């Protein structure tokens, strides 16, 4: 299905707000009914790869606290909207330019930007094929630059062609000084109870 939806917010939505809006749309249009269960599922623990704790060349502490900046930006946007002067909507980033402060870009096999380890774990999930649990112990924001085949998948035993980019499992230790270890963890799982075919607009 092609979905066209418009947010009523005058600022970029948080991940939690985006999820809430998508849920509301699905409940309205396809009568989605769900519940959440906690289950033990396969995951990867993201940990430090080196015994001495050294990080790779592709990661270093950010100069700005991006979590605090995001909170301040949201608060300023809310104040402006309440005053009747909402800020302009963000523009599409230039993928040929460096990532903006506290932002990130993904082009081809490259990923670069400022992020927390929790955000990095979330961004790597699709490539790893499992949820990733941050167990690095690294706090704050980091500037991350890493290159890997985001579409290969298949797990840590898959070997790409000699001319292909590395997998996420080999790129993390070599470039960031991190690694993914197979594990199990209790995770919230969304269970679909009902779903109907949507009507035409």
PDB file of C-alpha atoms in Angstrom:
ATOM      1  CA  UNK A   1       0.000   0.000   0.000  1.00  0.00           C
ATOM      2  CA  UNK A   2       1.050   3.587  -0.643  1.00  0.00           C
ATOM      3  CA  UNK A   3       0.617   5.642   2.510  1.00  0.00           C
ATOM      4  CA  UNK A   4       0.557   9.438   2.546  1.00  0.00           C
ATOM      5  CA  UNK A   5       0.333  10.973   6.015  1.00  0.00           C
ATOM      6  CA  UNK A   6       0.878  14.468   7.364  1.00  0.00           C
ATOM      7  CA  UNK A   7       1.946  15.369  10.878  1.00  0.00           C
ATOM      8  CA  UNK A   8       0.265  18.247  12.674  1.00  0.00           C
ATOM      9  CA  UNK A   9       3.426  19.006  14.636  1.00  0.00           C
ATOM     10  CA  UNK A  10       5.399  22.130  13.775  1.00  0.00           C
ATOM     11  CA  UNK A  11       8.687  20.460  14.689  1.00  0.00           C
ATOM     12  CA  UNK A  12      10.323  17.109  13.955  1.00  0.00           C
ATOM     13  CA  UNK A  13       8.545  14.349  15.861  1.00  0.00           C
ATOM     14  CA  UNK A  14      10.388  12.218  18.377  1.00  0.00           C
ATOM     15  CA  UNK A  15      10.585   8.459  17.669  1.00  0.00           C
ATOM     16  CA  UNK A  16       7.906   7.916  20.325  1.00  0.00           C
ATOM     17  CA  UNK A  17       5.607  10.508  18.739  1.00  0.00           C
ATOM     18  CA  UNK A  18       6.096   9.037  15.251  1.00  0.00           C
ATOM     19  CA  UNK A  19       5.242   5.570  16.576  1.00  0.00           C
ATOM     20  CA  UNK A  20       2.098   6.896  18.278  1.00  0.00           C
ATOM     21  CA  UNK A  21       0.954   8.623  15.083  1.00  0.00           C
ATOM     22  CA  UNK A  22       1.505   5.500  12.986  1.00  0.00           C
ATOM     23  CA  UNK A  23      -0.403   3.389  15.525  1.00  0.00           C
ATOM     24  CA  UNK A  24      -3.336   5.830  15.482  1.00  0.00           C
ATOM     25  CA  UNK A  25      -3.425   5.785  11.672  1.00  0.00           C
ATOM     26  CA  UNK A  26      -3.407   1.975  11.535  1.00  0.00           C
ATOM     27  CA  UNK A  27      -6.151   1.680  14.159  1.00  0.00           C
ATOM     28  CA  UNK A  28      -8.291   4.127  12.185  1.00  0.00           C
ATOM     29  CA  UNK A  29      -7.714   2.780   8.677  1.00  0.00           C
ATOM     30  CA  UNK A  30      -7.181  -0.980   9.066  1.00  0.00           C
ATOM     31  CA  UNK A  31      -8.834  -1.572  12.475  1.00  0.00           C
ATOM     32  CA  UNK A  32      -5.536  -2.804  13.844  1.00  0.00           C
ATOM     33  CA  UNK A  33      -5.794  -4.518  17.242  1.00  0.00           C
ATOM     34  CA  UNK A  34      -2.638  -5.651  19.017  1.00  0.00           C
ATOM     35  CA  UNK A  35      -1.187  -6.549  22.353  1.00  0.00           C
ATOM     36  CA  UNK A  36       2.369  -6.686  23.667  1.00  0.00           C
ATOM     37  CA  UNK A  37       3.989  -9.757  25.188  1.00  0.00           C
ATOM     38  CA  UNK A  38       7.405 -10.185  26.766  1.00  0.00           C
ATOM     39  CA  UNK A  39       9.365 -13.097  25.301  1.00  0.00           C
ATOM     40  CA  UNK A  40      12.910 -14.424  25.376  1.00  0.00           C
ATOM     41  CA  UNK A  41      14.275 -13.787  21.883  1.00  0.00           C
ATOM     42  CA  UNK A  42      17.684 -14.022  20.172  1.00  0.00           C
ATOM     43  CA  UNK A  43      19.578 -10.720  20.285  1.00  0.00           C
ATOM     44  CA  UNK A  44      23.098  -9.417  19.871  1.00  0.00           C
ATOM     45  CA  UNK A  45      24.899  -7.725  22.747  1.00  0.00           C
ATOM     46  CA  UNK A  46      26.980  -4.786  21.504  1.00  0.00           C
ATOM     47  CA  UNK A  47      30.151  -4.742  23.617  1.00  0.00           C
ATOM     48  CA  UNK A  48      33.693  -3.411  23.508  1.00  0.00           C
ATOM     49  CA  UNK A  49      35.854  -5.542  21.212  1.00  0.00           C
ATOM     50  CA  UNK A  50      39.230  -4.920  22.872  1.00  0.00           C
ATOM     51  CA  UNK A  51      40.312  -5.932  26.350  1.00  0.00           C
ATOM     52  CA  UNK A  52      41.911  -2.522  26.959  1.00  0.00           C
ATOM     53  CA  UNK A  53      38.693  -0.726  25.992  1.00  0.00           C
ATOM     54  CA  UNK A  54      40.290   1.202  23.122  1.00  0.00           C
ATOM     55  CA  UNK A  55      37.856   2.354  20.452  1.00  0.00           C
ATOM     56  CA  UNK A  56      38.466   2.330  16.724  1.00  0.00           C
ATOM     57  CA  UNK A  57      39.349   5.198  14.423  1.00  0.00           C
ATOM     58  CA  UNK A  58      35.734   5.570  13.330  1.00  0.00           C
ATOM     59  CA  UNK A  59      34.343   6.675  16.683  1.00  0.00           C
ATOM     60  CA  UNK A  60      35.143   9.538  19.041  1.00  0.00           C
ATOM     61  CA  UNK A  61      33.235  11.539  21.670  1.00  0.00           C
ATOM     62  CA  UNK A  62      31.059  14.299  20.229  1.00  0.00           C
ATOM     63  CA  UNK A  63      31.816  17.890  21.153  1.00  0.00           C
ATOM     64  CA  UNK A  64      28.113  18.518  21.831  1.00  0.00           C
ATOM     65  CA  UNK A  65      25.655  16.688  24.102  1.00  0.00           C
ATOM     66  CA  UNK A  66      23.181  15.701  21.392  1.00  0.00           C
ATOM     67  CA  UNK A  67      20.576  14.326  23.814  1.00  0.00           C
ATOM     68  CA  UNK A  68      20.444  17.684  25.606  1.00  0.00           C
ATOM     69  CA  UNK A  69      20.428  19.573  22.286  1.00  0.00           C
ATOM     70  CA  UNK A  70      17.484  17.516  20.967  1.00  0.00           C
ATOM     71  CA  UNK A  71      15.503  18.183  24.153  1.00  0.00           C
ATOM     72  CA  UNK A  72      16.275  21.905  23.990  1.00  0.00           C
ATOM     73  CA  UNK A  73      15.317  22.084  20.302  1.00  0.00           C
ATOM     74  CA  UNK A  74      11.972  20.372  20.992  1.00  0.00           C
ATOM     75  CA  UNK A  75      11.250  22.685  23.912  1.00  0.00           C
ATOM     76  CA  UNK A  76      12.077  25.786  21.829  1.00  0.00           C
ATOM     77  CA  UNK A  77       9.858  24.559  18.975  1.00  0.00           C
ATOM     78  CA  UNK A  78       6.963  23.956  21.383  1.00  0.00           C
ATOM     79  CA  UNK A  79       7.333  27.458  22.849  1.00  0.00           C
ATOM     80  CA  UNK A  80       7.427  28.995  19.361  1.00  0.00           C
ATOM     81  CA  UNK A  81       4.349  27.044  18.274  1.00  0.00           C
ATOM     82  CA  UNK A  82       2.441  28.119  21.381  1.00  0.00           C
ATOM     83  CA  UNK A  83       3.323  31.722  20.566  1.00  0.00           C
ATOM     84  CA  UNK A  84       1.995  31.328  17.030  1.00  0.00           C
ATOM     85  CA  UNK A  85       5.403  31.428  15.354  1.00  0.00           C
ATOM     86  CA  UNK A  86       6.307  27.815  14.582  1.00  0.00           C
ATOM     87  CA  UNK A  87       9.776  27.328  13.104  1.00  0.00           C
ATOM     88  CA  UNK A  88      10.127  26.277   9.458  1.00  0.00           C
ATOM     89  CA  UNK A  89      10.024  22.560   8.787  1.00  0.00           C
ATOM     90  CA  UNK A  90      13.452  20.963   8.376  1.00  0.00           C
ATOM     91  CA  UNK A  91      14.774  20.637   4.851  1.00  0.00           C
ATOM     92  CA  UNK A  92      16.002  17.441   3.242  1.00  0.00           C
ATOM     93  CA  UNK A  93      19.705  17.094   4.115  1.00  0.00           C
ATOM     94  CA  UNK A  94      22.347  17.333   1.406  1.00  0.00           C
ATOM     95  CA  UNK A  95      23.748  13.810   1.203  1.00  0.00           C
ATOM     96  CA  UNK A  96      26.929  15.136  -0.403  1.00  0.00           C
ATOM     97  CA  UNK A  97      27.659  17.403   2.557  1.00  0.00           C
ATOM     98  CA  UNK A  98      28.976  16.385   5.998  1.00  0.00           C
ATOM     99  CA  UNK A  99      26.279  15.370   8.496  1.00  0.00           C
ATOM    100  CA  UNK A 100      24.748  18.287  10.390  1.00  0.00           C
ATOM    101  CA  UNK A 101      25.557  18.749  14.059  1.00  0.00           C
ATOM    102  CA  UNK A 102      23.848  15.981  16.049  1.00  0.00           C
ATOM    103  CA  UNK A 103      22.508  14.461  12.828  1.00  0.00           C
ATOM    104  CA  UNK A 104      23.455  11.477  10.715  1.00  0.00           C
ATOM    105  CA  UNK A 105      23.383  10.410   7.080  1.00  0.00           C
ATOM    106  CA  UNK A 106      23.482   7.036   5.340  1.00  0.00           C
ATOM    107  CA  UNK A 107      24.771   6.957   1.782  1.00  0.00           C
ATOM    108  CA  UNK A 108      25.599   3.703   0.013  1.00  0.00           C
ATOM    109  CA  UNK A 109      27.679   1.640   2.413  1.00  0.00           C
ATOM    110  CA  UNK A 110      28.591   4.575   4.615  1.00  0.00           C
ATOM    111  CA  UNK A 111      26.963   5.804   7.812  1.00  0.00           C
ATOM    112  CA  UNK A 112      28.197   8.899   9.626  1.00  0.00           C
ATOM    113  CA  UNK A 113      26.878  11.177  12.325  1.00  0.00           C
ATOM    114  CA  UNK A 114      26.485  11.995  16.000  1.00  0.00           C
ATOM    115  CA  UNK A 115      24.619   9.416  18.062  1.00  0.00           C
ATOM    116  CA  UNK A 116      24.413   7.620  21.386  1.00  0.00           C
ATOM    117  CA  UNK A 117      25.279   3.946  21.573  1.00  0.00           C
ATOM    118  CA  UNK A 118      21.573   3.193  22.024  1.00  0.00           C
ATOM    119  CA  UNK A 119      20.861   4.967  18.739  1.00  0.00           C
ATOM    120  CA  UNK A 120      23.706   3.139  16.997  1.00  0.00           C
ATOM    121  CA  UNK A 121      22.337  -0.198  18.211  1.00  0.00           C
ATOM    122  CA  UNK A 122      18.898   0.708  16.851  1.00  0.00           C
ATOM    123  CA  UNK A 123      20.339   1.768  13.475  1.00  0.00           C
ATOM    124  CA  UNK A 124      22.287  -1.493  13.105  1.00  0.00           C
ATOM    125  CA  UNK A 125      19.366  -3.794  13.889  1.00  0.00           C
ATOM    126  CA  UNK A 126      18.180  -4.257  10.291  1.00  0.00           C
ATOM    127  CA  UNK A 127      21.672  -5.183   9.089  1.00  0.00           C
ATOM    128  CA  UNK A 128      22.314  -7.563  12.000  1.00  0.00           C
ATOM    129  CA  UNK A 129      18.944  -9.301  11.671  1.00  0.00           C
ATOM    130  CA  UNK A 130      18.205  -9.233  15.410  1.00  0.00           C
ATOM    131  CA  UNK A 131      17.581  -6.654  18.132  1.00  0.00           C
ATOM    132  CA  UNK A 132      20.827  -5.226  19.494  1.00  0.00           C
ATOM    133  CA  UNK A 133      21.292  -4.501  23.201  1.00  0.00           C
ATOM    134  CA  UNK A 134      23.853  -1.822  24.067  1.00  0.00           C
ATOM    135  CA  UNK A 135      26.239  -3.207  26.679  1.00  0.00           C
ATOM    136  CA  UNK A 136      29.245  -1.039  25.820  1.00  0.00           C
ATOM    137  CA  UNK A 137      28.953   1.102  28.941  1.00  0.00           C
ATOM    138  CA  UNK A 138      29.719   4.156  26.780  1.00  0.00           C
ATOM    139  CA  UNK A 139      27.686   7.185  27.858  1.00  0.00           C
ATOM    140  CA  UNK A 140      26.965  10.384  25.965  1.00  0.00           C
ATOM    141  CA  UNK A 141      27.106  11.135  22.248  1.00  0.00           C
ATOM    142  CA  UNK A 142      29.748   9.985  19.791  1.00  0.00           C
ATOM    143  CA  UNK A 143      30.756  10.900  16.257  1.00  0.00           C
ATOM    144  CA  UNK A 144      30.536   7.625  14.338  1.00  0.00           C
ATOM    145  CA  UNK A 145      31.788   6.880  10.834  1.00  0.00           C
ATOM    146  CA  UNK A 146      31.527   3.295   9.608  1.00  0.00           C
ATOM    147  CA  UNK A 147      31.213   1.512   6.289  1.00  0.00           C
ATOM    148  CA  UNK A 148      29.616  -1.914   5.832  1.00  0.00           C
ATOM    149  CA  UNK A 149      27.154  -3.741   3.596  1.00  0.00           C
ATOM    150  CA  UNK A 150      23.833  -2.686   5.125  1.00  0.00           C
ATOM    151  CA  UNK A 151      21.859  -5.115   2.936  1.00  0.00           C
ATOM    152  CA  UNK A 152      23.870  -8.353   3.199  1.00  0.00           C
ATOM    153  CA  UNK A 153      22.448  -9.803   6.425  1.00  0.00           C
ATOM    154  CA  UNK A 154      22.712 -13.509   7.143  1.00  0.00           C
ATOM    155  CA  UNK A 155      24.583 -13.429  10.438  1.00  0.00           C
ATOM    156  CA  UNK A 156      28.231 -13.301  11.531  1.00  0.00           C
ATOM    157  CA  UNK A 157      29.295 -16.369   9.500  1.00  0.00           C
ATOM    158  CA  UNK A 158      28.409 -14.876   6.110  1.00  0.00           C
ATOM    159  CA  UNK A 159      31.437 -13.945   4.012  1.00  0.00           C
ATOM    160  CA  UNK A 160      30.945 -11.205   1.416  1.00  0.00           C
ATOM    161  CA  UNK A 161      32.654 -11.280  -1.967  1.00  0.00           C
ATOM    162  CA  UNK A 162      36.248 -10.057  -1.952  1.00  0.00           C
ATOM    163  CA  UNK A 163      35.245  -6.846  -3.728  1.00  0.00           C
ATOM    164  CA  UNK A 164      32.230  -6.165  -1.498  1.00  0.00           C
ATOM    165  CA  UNK A 165      32.114  -3.990   1.637  1.00  0.00           C
ATOM    166  CA  UNK A 166      32.533  -5.823   4.967  1.00  0.00           C
ATOM    167  CA  UNK A 167      29.588  -7.122   6.936  1.00  0.00           C
ATOM    168  CA  UNK A 168      28.421  -5.255  10.019  1.00  0.00           C
ATOM    169  CA  UNK A 169      29.971  -8.037  12.136  1.00  0.00           C
ATOM    170  CA  UNK A 170      33.478  -7.470  10.771  1.00  0.00           C
ATOM    171  CA  UNK A 171      33.164  -3.693  10.299  1.00  0.00           C
ATOM    172  CA  UNK A 172      32.358  -2.911  13.937  1.00  0.00           C
ATOM    173  CA  UNK A 173      35.526  -4.453  15.471  1.00  0.00           C
ATOM    174  CA  UNK A 174      37.818  -3.121  12.743  1.00  0.00           C
ATOM    175  CA  UNK A 175      36.426   0.402  12.483  1.00  0.00           C
ATOM    176  CA  UNK A 176      34.759   1.158  15.830  1.00  0.00           C
ATOM    177  CA  UNK A 177      36.341  -1.210  18.342  1.00  0.00           C
ATOM    178  CA  UNK A 178      32.929  -2.734  19.088  1.00  0.00           C
ATOM    179  CA  UNK A 179      31.500  -6.183  18.412  1.00  0.00           C
ATOM    180  CA  UNK A 180      28.207  -8.049  18.380  1.00  0.00           C
ATOM    181  CA  UNK A 181      27.906 -11.202  20.511  1.00  0.00           C
ATOM    182  CA  UNK A 182      24.951 -13.614  20.168  1.00  0.00           C
ATOM    183  CA  UNK A 183      22.753 -13.646  23.258  1.00  0.00           C
ATOM    184  CA  UNK A 184      19.154 -13.913  24.451  1.00  0.00           C
ATOM    185  CA  UNK A 185      17.091 -11.271  26.192  1.00  0.00           C
ATOM    186  CA  UNK A 186      13.542 -10.562  27.228  1.00  0.00           C
ATOM    187  CA  UNK A 187      12.032  -8.205  24.665  1.00  0.00           C
ATOM    188  CA  UNK A 188       8.600  -6.738  24.117  1.00  0.00           C
ATOM    189  CA  UNK A 189       6.980  -8.402  21.090  1.00  0.00           C
ATOM    190  CA  UNK A 190       4.027  -6.867  19.283  1.00  0.00           C
ATOM    191  CA  UNK A 191       1.335  -9.470  18.540  1.00  0.00           C
ATOM    192  CA  UNK A 192      -1.313  -8.642  15.914  1.00  0.00           C
ATOM    193  CA  UNK A 193      -4.805  -9.742  16.972  1.00  0.00           C
ATOM    194  CA  UNK A 194      -6.808  -8.248  14.090  1.00  0.00           C
ATOM    195  CA  UNK A 195      -6.144  -6.532  10.768  1.00  0.00           C
ATOM    196  CA  UNK A 196      -8.611  -5.558   8.065  1.00  0.00           C
ATOM    197  CA  UNK A 197      -8.203  -4.412   4.464  1.00  0.00           C
ATOM    198  CA  UNK A 198      -8.268  -0.599   4.340  1.00  0.00           C
ATOM    199  CA  UNK A 199     -10.879   1.265   2.371  1.00  0.00           C
ATOM    200  CA  UNK A 200      -9.977   3.628  -0.473  1.00  0.00           C
ATOM    201  CA  UNK A 201      -9.416   7.287   0.374  1.00  0.00           C
TER     202      UNK A 201
END
